[in-house]
């Protein structure tokens, strides 16, 4: 029998009640507060989780748990034969979020895509100067030189014109800084003189709507009922900001949170023995490193940087921090799983005599103090930041150097490091797109040195030339060779000490299903639910 309109209405109502009844809160114990919610201003992974993975979407997405590309807000795209024009065909009927402060009058169009990119690209755009932090990813990734124009073909079609071919371009468009904003909401804020609200009251097309944020305490979201992929099963979603890894695990065991990100490696064995908990793990696209500020006195001399490298017992530091089998000792700026990893580069053994000789040769006085920045809490790239700084301090003392350790909140440390206040800073990087360019360009290019994202403030014209060539090269073997050459320059100049390539761990209650651990450390909960 065919359903009558009345029966259909009753059926829809019952389905709605069933969905409402089955929706359960999901509480995630996270490691730090976000820097804000206007994602294009920031680069921290915690900010991406809190903004781009919840509130926003992009033209293309990464397939959950992988670095493969799949359609997002664009249902398909065309690439010109010369690789310099990408034409995206937008998904129809995608709704922007309705909130207490914004009621959209239309669905997603090409105007929103153009606004989102031209804001960052065009110095004359009315919003270009409204970002206090600038556009660090856009600039560090070289997009201001790459993009010739982003234009509307029609309401459902956008054309990206490039100045040159770019091998990782599609993957770059799946990153947080390529999130699509509502041009209508932006116009509303601009007219009202409330442009700062874009960072505190975000509006996107994403799976969750921000409802409340208490810094250093909690972020609350409600499931977006108009999400184009369907309303997420978790409602509400709560990020319980819990800096201490031990406290995160206590909350997990007490079921105060159902997901705890980045447990310490030495807790993994006990977690796996808990019948109520499981641990997801994988070889992540992550590097942990110590950046040396090459713009500072003494550290501008490669002999001093080499001396610090020779003084540090890297094997002991990595084993102490990560334990056996939980990290590979670092040799270069990115892990061996990525294209062009230079396996010929090796770590020299600690050599205190040579380190002292190099310091003396460079004219560094005995007892010189270096300021060392490290964060509080701990995360995947550094499970115990205070201990890592203490181990460095002890090793530096053996060659006559002192370390003034400054422990601070993650966001504050990033801010001060971008201003160049540090001598040495313990940093880490999680790859955003599965391409080696995402490690070298944002962290080591000359553009990144200017913006402060390059914490070493190191600028090598020869290195820059090679990574620019590699971005434009589409033949994998040729790209790999260029990256291998670039790593030789990196190794010779030593702006960083690459510490480790850690494994990624996320601990979950057994009641959690639908979570996909990402090799790029993105935590997206659009399909996650508590049974």
Short mmCIF file of C-alpha atoms in Angstrom, two decimals:
data_model
loop_
_atom_site.label_atom_id
_atom_site.label_comp_id
_atom_site.label_asym_id
_atom_site.label_seq_id
_atom_site.Cartn_x
_atom_site.Cartn_y
_atom_site.Cartn_z
CA UNK A 1 0.00 0.00 0.00
CA UNK A 2 1.26 3.47 -0.87
CA UNK A 3 1.82 5.83 2.02
CA UNK A 4 -0.69 8.61 2.26
CA UNK A 5 0.60 12.12 3.05
CA UNK A 6 -0.75 11.71 6.62
CA UNK A 7 1.02 8.40 7.11
CA UNK A 8 4.20 9.89 5.68
CA UNK A 9 4.00 12.81 8.10
CA UNK A 10 3.45 10.49 11.07
CA UNK A 11 6.36 8.29 9.92
CA UNK A 12 8.67 11.28 9.59
CA UNK A 13 7.68 12.50 13.06
CA UNK A 14 8.37 9.08 14.60
CA UNK A 15 11.75 8.90 12.87
CA UNK A 16 12.58 12.35 14.22
CA UNK A 17 11.65 11.30 17.77
CA UNK A 18 13.74 8.14 17.42
CA UNK A 19 16.77 10.15 16.26
CA UNK A 20 16.27 12.62 19.11
CA UNK A 21 16.03 9.83 21.64
CA UNK A 22 19.14 8.07 20.31
CA UNK A 23 21.31 11.19 20.21
CA UNK A 24 23.79 11.17 23.10
CA UNK A 25 26.38 13.69 24.25
CA UNK A 26 29.98 13.07 23.26
CA UNK A 27 32.63 14.52 25.55
CA UNK A 28 36.18 14.73 24.25
CA UNK A 29 39.09 15.50 26.59
CA UNK A 30 41.33 17.75 24.48
CA UNK A 31 44.86 18.95 25.15
CA UNK A 32 44.65 22.75 24.88
CA UNK A 33 42.49 25.78 24.19
CA UNK A 34 42.04 26.94 20.59
CA UNK A 35 43.60 30.24 19.58
CA UNK A 36 40.25 31.35 18.15
CA UNK A 37 37.62 30.20 15.64
CA UNK A 38 38.55 32.23 12.54
CA UNK A 39 40.65 29.33 11.36
CA UNK A 40 42.55 31.19 8.62
CA UNK A 41 44.37 33.19 11.29
CA UNK A 42 45.90 30.16 13.00
CA UNK A 43 47.96 27.00 12.46
CA UNK A 44 47.65 25.00 15.71
CA UNK A 45 46.08 21.54 15.48
CA UNK A 46 43.92 22.23 18.55
CA UNK A 47 42.44 25.23 16.76
CA UNK A 48 41.78 23.16 13.64
CA UNK A 49 39.91 20.56 15.70
CA UNK A 50 37.83 23.27 17.37
CA UNK A 51 37.05 25.25 14.19
CA UNK A 52 37.74 23.74 10.78
CA UNK A 53 36.76 20.19 11.79
CA UNK A 54 33.53 21.25 13.48
CA UNK A 55 32.17 24.56 12.14
CA UNK A 56 33.52 24.64 8.58
CA UNK A 57 33.86 22.62 5.38
CA UNK A 58 36.10 22.88 2.34
CA UNK A 59 35.75 22.31 -1.40
CA UNK A 60 37.46 18.94 -1.07
CA UNK A 61 37.88 16.61 1.89
CA UNK A 62 40.26 13.93 3.01
CA UNK A 63 38.67 10.51 3.05
CA UNK A 64 38.33 9.68 6.78
CA UNK A 65 41.48 8.07 8.14
CA UNK A 66 43.57 8.69 5.01
CA UNK A 67 45.29 11.32 2.88
CA UNK A 68 43.14 10.56 -0.16
CA UNK A 69 41.00 13.35 -1.63
CA UNK A 70 37.23 13.14 -2.06
CA UNK A 71 34.53 15.68 -2.97
CA UNK A 72 33.43 18.14 -0.28
CA UNK A 73 31.49 21.30 -0.97
CA UNK A 74 32.53 20.80 -4.58
CA UNK A 75 30.93 17.68 -6.01
CA UNK A 76 33.41 17.57 -8.92
CA UNK A 77 36.20 19.57 -10.56
CA UNK A 78 38.05 19.95 -13.85
CA UNK A 79 41.76 20.65 -14.35
CA UNK A 80 43.10 22.33 -17.49
CA UNK A 81 45.73 20.55 -19.59
CA UNK A 82 48.45 22.98 -18.46
CA UNK A 83 47.56 22.36 -14.79
CA UNK A 84 46.98 26.06 -14.15
CA UNK A 85 43.16 26.30 -14.02
CA UNK A 86 40.93 24.36 -11.63
CA UNK A 87 37.17 24.67 -12.09
CA UNK A 88 35.01 23.54 -9.16
CA UNK A 89 31.33 22.67 -9.47
CA UNK A 90 29.59 23.30 -6.16
CA UNK A 91 27.18 21.00 -4.42
CA UNK A 92 23.65 22.42 -4.58
CA UNK A 93 21.48 23.25 -1.57
CA UNK A 94 24.24 23.37 1.08
CA UNK A 95 23.00 25.42 4.02
CA UNK A 96 24.97 27.77 6.25
CA UNK A 97 24.37 27.39 9.97
CA UNK A 98 21.50 29.24 11.63
CA UNK A 99 22.48 30.74 14.99
CA UNK A 100 21.23 33.32 17.49
CA UNK A 101 23.32 35.93 15.69
CA UNK A 102 22.87 34.96 12.04
CA UNK A 103 19.96 33.75 9.91
CA UNK A 104 21.11 32.93 6.37
CA UNK A 105 18.82 33.91 3.50
CA UNK A 106 20.47 31.71 0.87
CA UNK A 107 22.45 28.52 0.41
CA UNK A 108 26.13 28.19 -0.53
CA UNK A 109 27.13 29.90 -3.78
CA UNK A 110 30.31 30.77 -5.65
CA UNK A 111 30.26 34.16 -3.89
CA UNK A 112 31.15 32.46 -0.60
CA UNK A 113 34.10 30.60 -2.12
CA UNK A 114 35.43 33.72 -3.81
CA UNK A 115 35.08 35.72 -0.58
CA UNK A 116 36.93 33.06 1.44
CA UNK A 117 40.00 33.16 -0.81
CA UNK A 118 40.02 36.76 -2.02
CA UNK A 119 39.95 37.91 1.60
CA UNK A 120 43.36 36.31 2.06
CA UNK A 121 44.71 37.05 -1.43
CA UNK A 122 43.66 40.62 -2.26
CA UNK A 123 45.20 43.43 -0.15
CA UNK A 124 42.32 45.68 -1.28
CA UNK A 125 39.61 43.29 -0.08
CA UNK A 126 37.53 45.00 2.66
CA UNK A 127 38.31 42.16 5.07
CA UNK A 128 41.99 41.69 4.27
CA UNK A 129 43.24 43.94 7.07
CA UNK A 130 40.64 42.69 9.59
CA UNK A 131 42.77 39.72 10.64
CA UNK A 132 45.05 40.66 13.59
CA UNK A 133 47.14 37.52 13.10
CA UNK A 134 47.34 37.82 9.31
CA UNK A 135 46.97 34.68 7.21
CA UNK A 136 49.91 32.52 8.32
CA UNK A 137 49.08 29.33 6.44
CA UNK A 138 48.04 31.10 3.24
CA UNK A 139 51.27 33.09 3.29
CA UNK A 140 53.58 30.32 4.46
CA UNK A 141 52.18 27.93 1.83
CA UNK A 142 53.00 30.49 -0.86
CA UNK A 143 49.37 30.95 -1.93
CA UNK A 144 49.77 34.69 -2.43
CA UNK A 145 52.23 33.92 -5.22
CA UNK A 146 50.45 30.81 -6.45
CA UNK A 147 46.93 32.20 -6.95
CA UNK A 148 46.50 34.53 -9.88
CA UNK A 149 42.76 34.86 -9.35
CA UNK A 150 39.71 33.17 -7.85
CA UNK A 151 36.56 34.06 -9.77
CA UNK A 152 32.87 33.25 -10.03
CA UNK A 153 31.84 31.57 -13.28
CA UNK A 154 28.22 31.31 -12.17
CA UNK A 155 26.45 30.71 -8.85
CA UNK A 156 27.50 27.05 -8.81
CA UNK A 157 30.95 27.29 -10.43
CA UNK A 158 34.29 28.76 -9.29
CA UNK A 159 37.54 29.02 -11.25
CA UNK A 160 40.99 29.07 -9.62
CA UNK A 161 43.71 30.43 -11.90
CA UNK A 162 47.28 29.56 -10.84
CA UNK A 163 50.46 31.34 -11.84
CA UNK A 164 52.15 27.96 -12.21
CA UNK A 165 51.26 24.28 -11.80
CA UNK A 166 51.20 23.09 -8.18
CA UNK A 167 51.37 19.35 -7.46
CA UNK A 168 49.79 19.44 -3.96
CA UNK A 169 47.10 22.04 -4.81
CA UNK A 170 44.04 19.81 -4.32
CA UNK A 171 45.38 18.51 -1.01
CA UNK A 172 46.05 22.10 0.07
CA UNK A 173 42.39 22.91 -0.57
CA UNK A 174 41.40 20.24 1.98
CA UNK A 175 43.31 22.08 4.72
CA UNK A 176 41.75 24.31 7.34
CA UNK A 177 42.92 27.61 5.88
CA UNK A 178 40.87 26.79 2.76
CA UNK A 179 37.61 26.66 4.76
CA UNK A 180 34.58 28.29 3.17
CA UNK A 181 32.90 31.18 5.00
CA UNK A 182 29.52 32.84 4.52
CA UNK A 183 30.00 36.04 2.53
CA UNK A 184 26.51 37.09 3.63
CA UNK A 185 27.47 36.81 7.31
CA UNK A 186 30.74 38.66 6.66
CA UNK A 187 28.84 41.51 4.99
CA UNK A 188 26.52 41.68 8.00
CA UNK A 189 29.45 41.95 10.41
CA UNK A 190 31.27 44.53 8.31
CA UNK A 191 28.20 46.78 8.12
CA UNK A 192 27.66 46.47 11.88
CA UNK A 193 31.32 47.19 12.68
CA UNK A 194 31.64 43.81 14.42
CA UNK A 195 34.34 42.13 12.35
CA UNK A 196 35.93 40.67 15.48
CA UNK A 197 32.87 38.44 15.89
CA UNK A 198 34.12 36.28 13.03
CA UNK A 199 36.71 34.92 15.49
CA UNK A 200 34.30 34.34 18.38
CA UNK A 201 30.96 33.68 16.68
CA UNK A 202 31.83 31.61 13.61
CA UNK A 203 29.36 30.52 10.94
CA UNK A 204 30.07 27.74 8.46
CA UNK A 205 28.42 24.80 6.77
CA UNK A 206 30.02 22.23 9.07
CA UNK A 207 28.60 19.41 11.19
CA UNK A 208 28.52 21.33 14.49
CA UNK A 209 27.38 24.78 15.61
CA UNK A 210 29.40 26.55 18.31
CA UNK A 211 27.19 27.42 21.29
CA UNK A 212 29.60 28.31 24.09
CA UNK A 213 33.30 28.65 24.79
CA UNK A 214 34.92 29.08 28.19
CA UNK A 215 38.67 29.52 27.68
CA UNK A 216 40.82 26.80 29.23
CA UNK A 217 37.67 24.96 30.34
CA UNK A 218 35.13 23.88 27.75
CA UNK A 219 33.78 24.27 24.21
CA UNK A 220 30.18 23.25 23.52
CA UNK A 221 28.61 22.55 20.14
CA UNK A 222 25.20 21.36 19.03
CA UNK A 223 24.75 19.07 16.06
CA UNK A 224 23.89 20.99 12.90
CA UNK A 225 20.40 19.83 11.86
CA UNK A 226 20.91 21.23 8.35
CA UNK A 227 24.30 19.61 7.72
CA UNK A 228 24.47 18.49 4.10
CA UNK A 229 25.75 15.02 5.03
CA UNK A 230 23.03 14.57 7.65
CA UNK A 231 22.79 15.63 11.27
CA UNK A 232 25.72 14.19 13.28
CA UNK A 233 24.76 11.46 15.77
CA UNK A 234 26.55 13.11 18.73
CA UNK A 235 24.53 15.96 20.27
CA UNK A 236 25.89 17.93 22.00
CA UNK A 237 29.60 17.67 21.31
CA UNK A 238 31.72 18.92 24.21
CA UNK A 239 35.45 19.57 24.22
CA UNK A 240 36.64 19.37 27.82
CA UNK A 241 39.97 21.23 27.74
CA UNK A 242 42.30 19.13 29.89
CA UNK A 243 45.97 20.05 29.62
CA UNK A 244 47.30 17.26 31.85
CA UNK A 245 47.41 13.88 30.10
CA UNK A 246 47.00 12.03 33.40
CA UNK A 247 43.80 13.95 34.15
CA UNK A 248 42.48 13.19 30.67
CA UNK A 249 42.89 9.48 31.34
CA UNK A 250 41.28 9.72 34.78
CA UNK A 251 38.26 11.39 33.20
CA UNK A 252 38.15 8.74 30.49
CA UNK A 253 38.19 5.89 33.00
CA UNK A 254 35.44 7.61 35.01
CA UNK A 255 33.41 8.04 31.79
CA UNK A 256 33.48 11.83 32.27
CA UNK A 257 34.76 11.90 28.70
CA UNK A 258 34.45 9.21 26.07
CA UNK A 259 37.50 10.21 24.02
CA UNK A 260 40.91 11.29 25.37
CA UNK A 261 43.38 12.59 22.81
CA UNK A 262 47.10 11.85 22.90
CA UNK A 263 47.73 9.71 25.98
CA UNK A 264 51.36 9.44 27.00
CA UNK A 265 53.15 6.52 25.36
CA UNK A 266 54.02 4.98 28.71
CA UNK A 267 50.29 4.80 29.57
CA UNK A 268 49.38 2.78 26.48
CA UNK A 269 50.05 -0.65 27.98
CA UNK A 270 47.78 -0.02 30.97
CA UNK A 271 45.08 1.47 28.75
CA UNK A 272 45.06 -1.60 26.52
CA UNK A 273 44.55 -3.76 29.61
CA UNK A 274 41.42 -1.82 30.65
CA UNK A 275 38.32 -3.74 29.47
CA UNK A 276 36.30 -0.52 29.11
CA UNK A 277 38.82 1.27 26.90
CA UNK A 278 40.43 0.80 23.51
CA UNK A 279 43.39 2.58 21.94
CA UNK A 280 43.49 3.58 18.29
CA UNK A 281 47.02 4.07 16.94
CA UNK A 282 48.90 4.61 13.69
CA UNK A 283 52.15 5.86 12.19
CA UNK A 284 51.25 9.52 11.92
CA UNK A 285 52.57 12.29 9.70
CA UNK A 286 54.23 14.01 12.64
CA UNK A 287 57.65 15.43 13.53
CA UNK A 288 58.85 16.62 16.92
CA UNK A 289 61.71 19.12 16.79
CA UNK A 290 63.79 21.73 18.57
CA UNK A 291 63.94 24.97 16.56
CA UNK A 292 66.95 27.27 16.99
CA UNK A 293 66.34 30.98 16.40
CA UNK A 294 68.91 31.77 13.74
CA UNK A 295 68.18 35.50 13.98
CA UNK A 296 69.64 35.65 17.51
CA UNK A 297 73.20 36.27 18.59
CA UNK A 298 75.37 33.16 18.55
CA UNK A 299 72.60 30.99 17.10
CA UNK A 300 73.03 32.73 13.74
CA UNK A 301 76.35 30.85 13.56
CA UNK A 302 75.94 27.32 12.21
CA UNK A 303 78.85 26.19 14.40
CA UNK A 304 76.80 27.00 17.51
CA UNK A 305 73.77 25.13 16.16
CA UNK A 306 75.97 22.15 15.38
CA UNK A 307 77.46 22.30 18.88
CA UNK A 308 73.98 22.15 20.45
CA UNK A 309 73.12 19.19 18.23
CA UNK A 310 76.31 17.38 19.26
CA UNK A 311 75.67 18.11 22.95
CA UNK A 312 72.13 16.73 22.94
CA UNK A 313 71.79 13.02 23.62
CA UNK A 314 68.87 12.59 21.24
CA UNK A 315 68.60 8.82 21.71
CA UNK A 316 68.18 9.24 25.46
CA UNK A 317 65.68 12.08 25.07
CA UNK A 318 63.46 10.18 22.62
CA UNK A 319 63.57 6.95 24.61
CA UNK A 320 62.78 8.79 27.86
CA UNK A 321 59.89 10.78 26.37
CA UNK A 322 58.26 8.20 24.12
CA UNK A 323 59.38 4.81 25.40
CA UNK A 324 60.39 1.80 23.35
CA UNK A 325 58.73 1.43 19.96
CA UNK A 326 56.51 4.51 20.19
CA UNK A 327 58.62 6.86 18.09
CA UNK A 328 61.36 6.78 15.47
CA UNK A 329 64.36 9.02 16.04
CA UNK A 330 64.21 11.99 13.69
CA UNK A 331 66.77 12.85 11.03
CA UNK A 332 65.00 15.39 8.83
CA UNK A 333 62.01 17.71 8.60
CA UNK A 334 59.41 15.02 7.84
CA UNK A 335 58.81 11.27 8.32
CA UNK A 336 60.06 8.51 6.06
CA UNK A 337 56.54 7.67 4.84
CA UNK A 338 56.46 10.83 2.70
CA UNK A 339 57.81 11.34 -0.81
CA UNK A 340 61.46 12.30 -1.09
CA UNK A 341 62.57 11.36 2.44
CA UNK A 342 66.38 11.41 2.40
CA UNK A 343 67.42 8.12 4.02
CA UNK A 344 71.13 8.93 3.55
CA UNK A 345 71.03 11.55 6.31
CA UNK A 346 71.96 10.15 9.71
CA UNK A 347 72.38 11.51 13.21
CA UNK A 348 75.90 12.09 14.50
CA UNK A 349 76.73 10.57 17.88
CA UNK A 350 76.97 13.03 20.80
CA UNK A 351 80.45 14.54 20.91
CA UNK A 352 80.97 16.87 23.86
CA UNK A 353 84.59 17.64 23.04
CA UNK A 354 83.76 18.73 19.50
CA UNK A 355 80.77 20.72 20.78
CA UNK A 356 82.97 22.65 23.22
CA UNK A 357 85.55 23.29 20.48
CA UNK A 358 82.89 24.65 18.11
CA UNK A 359 81.49 26.96 20.79
CA UNK A 360 84.94 28.27 21.57
CA UNK A 361 85.70 28.75 17.88
CA UNK A 362 82.43 30.70 17.48
CA UNK A 363 83.33 32.96 20.44
CA UNK A 364 80.51 31.84 22.76
CA UNK A 365 81.46 32.65 26.37
CA UNK A 366 81.32 29.93 29.00
CA UNK A 367 78.05 30.15 30.91
CA UNK A 368 76.04 31.77 28.07
CA UNK A 369 72.32 31.44 28.78
CA UNK A 370 69.83 30.37 26.11
CA UNK A 371 66.10 30.86 26.59
CA UNK A 372 64.18 27.63 26.02
CA UNK A 373 60.43 27.75 25.36
CA UNK A 374 58.25 24.74 25.99
CA UNK A 375 54.55 24.22 26.58
CA UNK A 376 52.64 23.03 29.59
CA UNK A 377 50.72 19.77 29.48
CA UNK A 378 51.71 17.44 26.69
CA UNK A 379 50.65 16.15 23.31
CA UNK A 380 51.54 13.79 20.51
CA UNK A 381 54.76 15.61 19.54
CA UNK A 382 55.98 15.98 23.13
CA UNK A 383 54.38 13.85 25.86
CA UNK A 384 56.30 15.58 28.66
CA UNK A 385 57.49 19.07 27.61
CA UNK A 386 58.95 20.02 31.00
CA UNK A 387 61.05 16.85 31.12
CA UNK A 388 62.31 17.34 27.56
CA UNK A 389 63.49 20.85 28.46
CA UNK A 390 65.22 19.54 31.58
CA UNK A 391 67.02 16.85 29.58
CA UNK A 392 68.19 19.50 27.12
CA UNK A 393 69.27 21.73 30.00
CA UNK A 394 71.39 18.94 31.51
CA UNK A 395 73.07 18.18 28.18
CA UNK A 396 73.81 21.84 27.44
CA UNK A 397 75.39 22.22 30.88
CA UNK A 398 77.97 19.60 29.87
CA UNK A 399 79.35 21.98 27.23
CA UNK A 400 79.15 25.16 29.31
CA UNK A 401 75.76 26.50 28.22
CA UNK A 402 72.88 27.40 30.51
CA UNK A 403 69.20 26.98 29.69
CA UNK A 404 66.54 29.33 31.02
CA UNK A 405 63.41 27.18 30.72
CA UNK A 406 60.12 29.02 30.15
CA UNK A 407 57.01 26.84 30.43
CA UNK A 408 53.81 28.42 29.13
CA UNK A 409 50.34 27.71 27.77
CA UNK A 410 50.40 26.46 24.18
CA UNK A 411 48.72 29.46 22.56
CA UNK A 412 50.93 31.90 24.45
CA UNK A 413 54.04 29.98 23.47
CA UNK A 414 53.06 30.00 19.79
CA UNK A 415 52.37 33.74 19.95
CA UNK A 416 55.70 34.56 21.59
CA UNK A 417 57.68 32.20 19.36
CA UNK A 418 56.17 33.86 16.27
CA UNK A 419 57.48 37.15 17.66
CA UNK A 420 60.94 35.57 17.91
CA UNK A 421 61.38 35.89 21.68
CA UNK A 422 62.94 32.43 22.09
CA UNK A 423 66.43 31.11 21.54
CA UNK A 424 65.27 27.50 21.41
CA UNK A 425 61.70 26.20 21.28
CA UNK A 426 60.32 22.68 21.49
CA UNK A 427 57.86 22.47 18.63
CA UNK A 428 56.06 19.84 16.61
CA UNK A 429 54.26 19.62 13.30
CA UNK A 430 51.47 17.36 12.15
CA UNK A 431 51.12 17.15 8.39
CA UNK A 432 47.89 18.58 7.03
CA UNK A 433 47.68 17.03 3.58
CA UNK A 434 49.98 14.04 3.15
CA UNK A 435 52.46 15.95 1.00
CA UNK A 436 56.09 16.78 1.92
CA UNK A 437 55.53 20.38 0.86
CA UNK A 438 53.25 20.79 3.86
CA UNK A 439 56.23 20.20 6.17
CA UNK A 440 58.92 22.22 4.43
CA UNK A 441 57.05 25.26 3.11
CA UNK A 442 55.07 26.32 6.21
CA UNK A 443 57.99 25.63 8.57
CA UNK A 444 61.20 26.32 6.70
CA UNK A 445 60.56 28.65 3.75
CA UNK A 446 61.70 32.26 3.62
CA UNK A 447 58.06 33.42 3.49
CA UNK A 448 57.42 31.47 6.70
CA UNK A 449 60.47 33.11 8.30
CA UNK A 450 58.98 36.52 7.53
CA UNK A 451 55.59 35.62 9.00
CA UNK A 452 57.11 34.01 12.10
CA UNK A 453 55.69 30.55 11.37
CA UNK A 454 59.24 29.41 10.68
CA UNK A 455 60.34 29.24 14.32
CA UNK A 456 64.01 29.00 13.34
CA UNK A 457 63.78 32.28 11.36
CA UNK A 458 66.00 30.46 8.85
CA UNK A 459 65.96 31.57 5.24
CA UNK A 460 68.03 29.74 2.63
CA UNK A 461 67.68 30.90 -0.99
CA UNK A 462 69.01 27.56 -2.24
CA UNK A 463 66.55 25.58 -0.08
CA UNK A 464 63.66 27.84 -1.14
CA UNK A 465 64.46 27.41 -4.83
CA UNK A 466 64.37 23.62 -4.52
CA UNK A 467 61.05 23.42 -2.65
CA UNK A 468 59.42 25.86 -5.08
CA UNK A 469 60.59 23.68 -7.97
CA UNK A 470 59.31 20.58 -6.17
CA UNK A 471 55.84 22.11 -5.71
CA UNK A 472 55.56 22.81 -9.42
CA UNK A 473 56.89 19.40 -10.49
CA UNK A 474 54.22 16.76 -11.19
CA UNK A 475 56.54 13.81 -11.87
CA UNK A 476 56.95 11.99 -8.48
CA UNK A 477 60.54 10.82 -9.08
CA UNK A 478 61.70 14.31 -10.00
CA UNK A 479 59.86 15.80 -7.02
CA UNK A 480 61.51 13.27 -4.72
CA UNK A 481 64.98 14.15 -5.99
CA UNK A 482 64.37 17.86 -5.36
CA UNK A 483 63.23 17.21 -1.79
CA UNK A 484 66.25 15.01 -1.15
CA UNK A 485 68.53 17.85 -2.24
CA UNK A 486 66.65 20.33 -0.06
CA UNK A 487 67.12 18.07 2.97
CA UNK A 488 70.88 18.04 2.38
CA UNK A 489 70.86 21.84 2.77
CA UNK A 490 68.64 21.56 5.86
CA UNK A 491 71.01 19.02 7.38
CA UNK A 492 74.07 21.16 6.66
CA UNK A 493 72.58 24.38 8.10
CA UNK A 494 70.80 22.71 11.05
CA UNK A 495 68.06 25.25 11.81
CA UNK A 496 66.31 22.47 13.73
CA UNK A 497 67.21 19.39 15.63
CA UNK A 498 64.69 16.83 14.37
CA UNK A 499 63.87 14.83 17.48
CA UNK A 500 61.33 12.16 16.62
CA UNK A 501 58.55 10.87 14.40
CA UNK A 502 56.05 9.76 17.05
CA UNK A 503 53.19 7.31 16.77
CA UNK A 504 49.72 8.75 17.25
CA UNK A 505 47.44 7.40 20.00
CA UNK A 506 43.82 8.22 20.87
CA UNK A 507 42.06 6.51 23.77
CA UNK A 508 38.31 5.84 23.61
CA UNK A 509 35.62 4.20 25.67
CA UNK A 510 34.39 0.96 24.10
CA UNK A 511 30.97 2.59 23.75
CA UNK A 512 32.34 4.97 21.09
CA UNK A 513 31.91 4.09 17.44
CA UNK A 514 32.38 5.87 14.12
CA UNK A 515 35.65 7.63 14.99
CA UNK A 516 38.43 7.61 12.37
CA UNK A 517 41.94 8.31 13.61
CA UNK A 518 43.72 10.52 11.09
CA UNK A 519 47.39 10.32 10.05
CA UNK A 520 47.31 14.13 9.99
CA UNK A 521 46.07 14.29 13.63
CA UNK A 522 42.78 15.93 12.66
CA UNK A 523 40.03 14.95 15.07
CA UNK A 524 36.67 15.04 13.33
CA UNK A 525 33.60 13.80 15.22
CA UNK A 526 30.93 14.22 12.55
CA UNK A 527 30.34 10.46 12.41
CA UNK A 528 31.25 9.60 16.01
CA UNK A 529 28.65 8.52 18.53
CA UNK A 530 28.25 6.89 21.93
CA UNK A 531 26.34 3.61 21.67
#
